[in-house]
Short mmCIF file of C-alpha atoms in Angstrom, two decimals:
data_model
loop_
_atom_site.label_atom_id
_atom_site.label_comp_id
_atom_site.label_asym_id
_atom_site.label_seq_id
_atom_site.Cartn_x
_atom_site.Cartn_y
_atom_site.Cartn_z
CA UNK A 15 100.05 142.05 41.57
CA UNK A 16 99.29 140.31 45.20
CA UNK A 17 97.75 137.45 42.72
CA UNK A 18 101.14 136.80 41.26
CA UNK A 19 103.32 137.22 44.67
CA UNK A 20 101.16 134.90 45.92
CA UNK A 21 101.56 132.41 43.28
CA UNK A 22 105.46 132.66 44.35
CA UNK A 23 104.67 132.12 47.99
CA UNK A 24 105.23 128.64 48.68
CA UNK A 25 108.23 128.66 50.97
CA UNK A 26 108.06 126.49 54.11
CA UNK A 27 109.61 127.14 57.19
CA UNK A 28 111.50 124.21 59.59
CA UNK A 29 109.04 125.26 62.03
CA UNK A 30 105.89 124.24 59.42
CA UNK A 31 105.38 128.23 58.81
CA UNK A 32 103.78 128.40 55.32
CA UNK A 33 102.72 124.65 54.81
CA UNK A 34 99.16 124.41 53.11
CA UNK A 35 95.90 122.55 54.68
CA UNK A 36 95.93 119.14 53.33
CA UNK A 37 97.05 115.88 54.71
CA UNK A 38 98.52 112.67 53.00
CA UNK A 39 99.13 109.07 54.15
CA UNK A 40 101.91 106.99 54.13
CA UNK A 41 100.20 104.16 51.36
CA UNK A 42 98.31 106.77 49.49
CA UNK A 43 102.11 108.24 48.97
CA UNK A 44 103.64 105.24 47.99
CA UNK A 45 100.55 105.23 44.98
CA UNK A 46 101.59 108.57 44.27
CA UNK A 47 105.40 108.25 44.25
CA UNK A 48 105.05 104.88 42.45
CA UNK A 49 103.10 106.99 39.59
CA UNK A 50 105.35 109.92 39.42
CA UNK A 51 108.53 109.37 41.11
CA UNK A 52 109.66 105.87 41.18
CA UNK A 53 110.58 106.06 37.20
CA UNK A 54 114.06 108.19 38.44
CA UNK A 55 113.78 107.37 42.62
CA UNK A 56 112.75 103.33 42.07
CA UNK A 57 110.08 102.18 43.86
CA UNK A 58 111.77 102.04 47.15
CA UNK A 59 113.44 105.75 47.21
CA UNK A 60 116.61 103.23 46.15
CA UNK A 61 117.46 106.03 43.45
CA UNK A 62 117.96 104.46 39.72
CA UNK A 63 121.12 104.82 37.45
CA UNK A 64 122.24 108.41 38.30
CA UNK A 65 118.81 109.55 39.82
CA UNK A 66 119.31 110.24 43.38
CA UNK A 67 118.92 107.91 46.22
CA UNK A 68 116.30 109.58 49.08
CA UNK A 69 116.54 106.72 51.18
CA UNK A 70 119.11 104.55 53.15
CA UNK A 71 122.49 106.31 53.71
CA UNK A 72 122.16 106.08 57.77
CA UNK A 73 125.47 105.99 59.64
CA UNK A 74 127.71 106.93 56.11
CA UNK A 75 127.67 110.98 56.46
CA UNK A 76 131.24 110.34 58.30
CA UNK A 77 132.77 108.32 55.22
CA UNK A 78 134.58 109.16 52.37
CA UNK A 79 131.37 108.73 49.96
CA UNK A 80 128.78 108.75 52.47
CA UNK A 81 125.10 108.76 51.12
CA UNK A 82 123.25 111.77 51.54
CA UNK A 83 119.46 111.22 51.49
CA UNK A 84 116.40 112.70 53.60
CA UNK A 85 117.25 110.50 56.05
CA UNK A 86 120.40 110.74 56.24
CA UNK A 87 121.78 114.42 55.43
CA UNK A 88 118.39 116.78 55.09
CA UNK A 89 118.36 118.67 58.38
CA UNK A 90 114.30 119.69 58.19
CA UNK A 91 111.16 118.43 57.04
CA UNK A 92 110.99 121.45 55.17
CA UNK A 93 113.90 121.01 52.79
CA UNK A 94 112.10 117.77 51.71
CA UNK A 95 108.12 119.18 51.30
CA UNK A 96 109.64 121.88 49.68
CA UNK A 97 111.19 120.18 47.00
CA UNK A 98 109.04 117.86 46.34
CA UNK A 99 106.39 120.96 46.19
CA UNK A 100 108.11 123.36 43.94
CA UNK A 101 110.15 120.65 41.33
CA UNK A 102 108.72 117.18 41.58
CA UNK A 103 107.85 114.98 39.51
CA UNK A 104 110.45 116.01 37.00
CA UNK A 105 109.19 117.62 34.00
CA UNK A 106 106.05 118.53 35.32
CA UNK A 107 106.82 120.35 38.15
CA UNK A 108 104.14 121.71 40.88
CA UNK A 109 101.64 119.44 39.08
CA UNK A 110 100.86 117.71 42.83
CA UNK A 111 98.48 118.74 44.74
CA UNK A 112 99.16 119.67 48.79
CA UNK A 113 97.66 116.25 49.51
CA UNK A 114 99.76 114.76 46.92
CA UNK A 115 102.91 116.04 48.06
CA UNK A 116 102.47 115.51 51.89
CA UNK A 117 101.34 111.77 50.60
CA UNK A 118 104.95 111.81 48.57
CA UNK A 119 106.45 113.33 51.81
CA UNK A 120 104.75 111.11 54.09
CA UNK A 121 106.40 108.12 51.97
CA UNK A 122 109.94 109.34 51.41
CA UNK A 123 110.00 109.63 55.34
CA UNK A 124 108.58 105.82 55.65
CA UNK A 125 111.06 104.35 53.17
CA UNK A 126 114.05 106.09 55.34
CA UNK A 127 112.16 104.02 58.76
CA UNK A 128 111.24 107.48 60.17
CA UNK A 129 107.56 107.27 60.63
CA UNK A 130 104.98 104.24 60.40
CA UNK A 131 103.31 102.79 57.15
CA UNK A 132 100.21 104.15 59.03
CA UNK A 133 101.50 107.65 59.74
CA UNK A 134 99.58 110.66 58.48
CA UNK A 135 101.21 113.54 57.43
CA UNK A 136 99.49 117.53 58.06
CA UNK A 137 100.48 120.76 59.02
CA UNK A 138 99.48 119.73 62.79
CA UNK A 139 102.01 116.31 62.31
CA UNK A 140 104.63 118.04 60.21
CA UNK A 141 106.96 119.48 63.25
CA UNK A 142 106.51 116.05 65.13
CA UNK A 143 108.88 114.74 62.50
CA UNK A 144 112.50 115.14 63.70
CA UNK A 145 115.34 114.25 61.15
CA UNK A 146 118.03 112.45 62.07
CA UNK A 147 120.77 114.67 61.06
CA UNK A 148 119.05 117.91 62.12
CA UNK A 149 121.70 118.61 64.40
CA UNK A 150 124.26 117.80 62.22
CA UNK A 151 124.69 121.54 60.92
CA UNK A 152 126.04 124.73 62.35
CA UNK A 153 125.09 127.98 62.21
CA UNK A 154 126.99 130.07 59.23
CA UNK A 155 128.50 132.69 61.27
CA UNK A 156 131.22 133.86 59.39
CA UNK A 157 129.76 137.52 59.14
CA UNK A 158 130.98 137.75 63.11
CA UNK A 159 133.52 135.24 63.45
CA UNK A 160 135.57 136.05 60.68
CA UNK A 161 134.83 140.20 60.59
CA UNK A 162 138.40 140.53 61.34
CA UNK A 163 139.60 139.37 58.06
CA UNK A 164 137.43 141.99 56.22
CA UNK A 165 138.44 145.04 55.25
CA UNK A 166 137.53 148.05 53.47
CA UNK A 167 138.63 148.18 49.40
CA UNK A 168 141.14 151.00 49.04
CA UNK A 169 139.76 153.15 46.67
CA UNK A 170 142.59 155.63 46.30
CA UNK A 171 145.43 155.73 44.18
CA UNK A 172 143.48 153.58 41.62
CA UNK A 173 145.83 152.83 38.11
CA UNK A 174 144.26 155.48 35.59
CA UNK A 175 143.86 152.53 32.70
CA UNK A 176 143.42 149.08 33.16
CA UNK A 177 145.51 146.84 30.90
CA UNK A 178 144.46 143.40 29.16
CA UNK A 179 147.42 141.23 29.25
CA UNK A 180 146.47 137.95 28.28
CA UNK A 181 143.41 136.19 26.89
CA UNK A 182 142.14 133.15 28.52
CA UNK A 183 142.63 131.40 25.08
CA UNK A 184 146.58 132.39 25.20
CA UNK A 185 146.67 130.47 28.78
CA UNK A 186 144.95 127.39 26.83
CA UNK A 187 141.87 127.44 29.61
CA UNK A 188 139.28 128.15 26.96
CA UNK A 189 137.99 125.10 25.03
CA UNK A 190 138.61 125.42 21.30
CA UNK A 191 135.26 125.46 19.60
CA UNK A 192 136.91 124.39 16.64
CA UNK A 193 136.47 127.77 14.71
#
């Protein structure tokens, strides 16, 4: 049983918690995305057809359509190594290796101008990175903030049958299969 939690332990924390050993460069990335990720993300993190865009977007997040990419929207590093770790490439996810993905990492973060075509990154690099929109999120604290608002279910006086009135395909919000 520890084998298999194990196997489902590959969070990563903003602050680098979790990451594996391993270390990947910015050009042996841009090998490795080319190989495995351009096909959907283009060969500059452009995005193709309807695949996502994970670069450009700077200076948009306060427009109508602004574009969110890792350099634009992702708060942490994390969010992007973990991604790429657990679902990438498509179809054969958590086929790269640790090197691999920090190389894929390391690349996504050059095509978005945040690090150098020489930069290197490793667990001991990884909270050096700083994306731009990091502060750009607040913490959820609607559990305090709004505690006034909730209140306890009554649970007295309950109806002794519940009733059916309508079907959803009465109020014409069910597709018709056709049958």
């Amino acid at each position: 049983m520890p084998d298999e939690v194990a196997a489902w332990d590959l969070d990563v924390r903003p602050d680098g918690t979790g990451l594996p050993d391993g270390s990947g460069d910015v050009l042996t990335g841009e090998e490795i995305f080319a190989d495995n990720c351009a096909v959907c993300h283009g060969d500059f993190a452009e995005g193709v057809d309807n695949w996502p865009k994970l670069a450009g977007g700077m200076g948009t997040l306060d427009r109508d359509d602004p574009l969110k990419t890792v350099g634009s929207y992702w708060p942490y590093l994390s969010t992007t190594w973990d991604y790429v770790n657990r679902s990438m490439p498509f179809g054969n996810a958590q086929s790269l290796t640790p090197d691999e993905v920090y190389g894929v990492v390391a690349y996504i973060l050059y095509s978005n101008d945040l690090v150098d075509e020489d930069f290197v990154l490793s667990r001991d690099t990884f909270t050096e990175v700083h994306l731009p929109n990091a502060d750009g999120f607040i913490v959820d604290d609607r559990k305090s903030a709004e505690a006034h608002f909730v209140t306890d279910p009554c649970m007295q006086n309950c109806k002794d049958k519940v009733e059916i009135t309508m079907r959803a395909r009465v109020l014409d919000v069910t597709p018709d299969t056709g049958d």
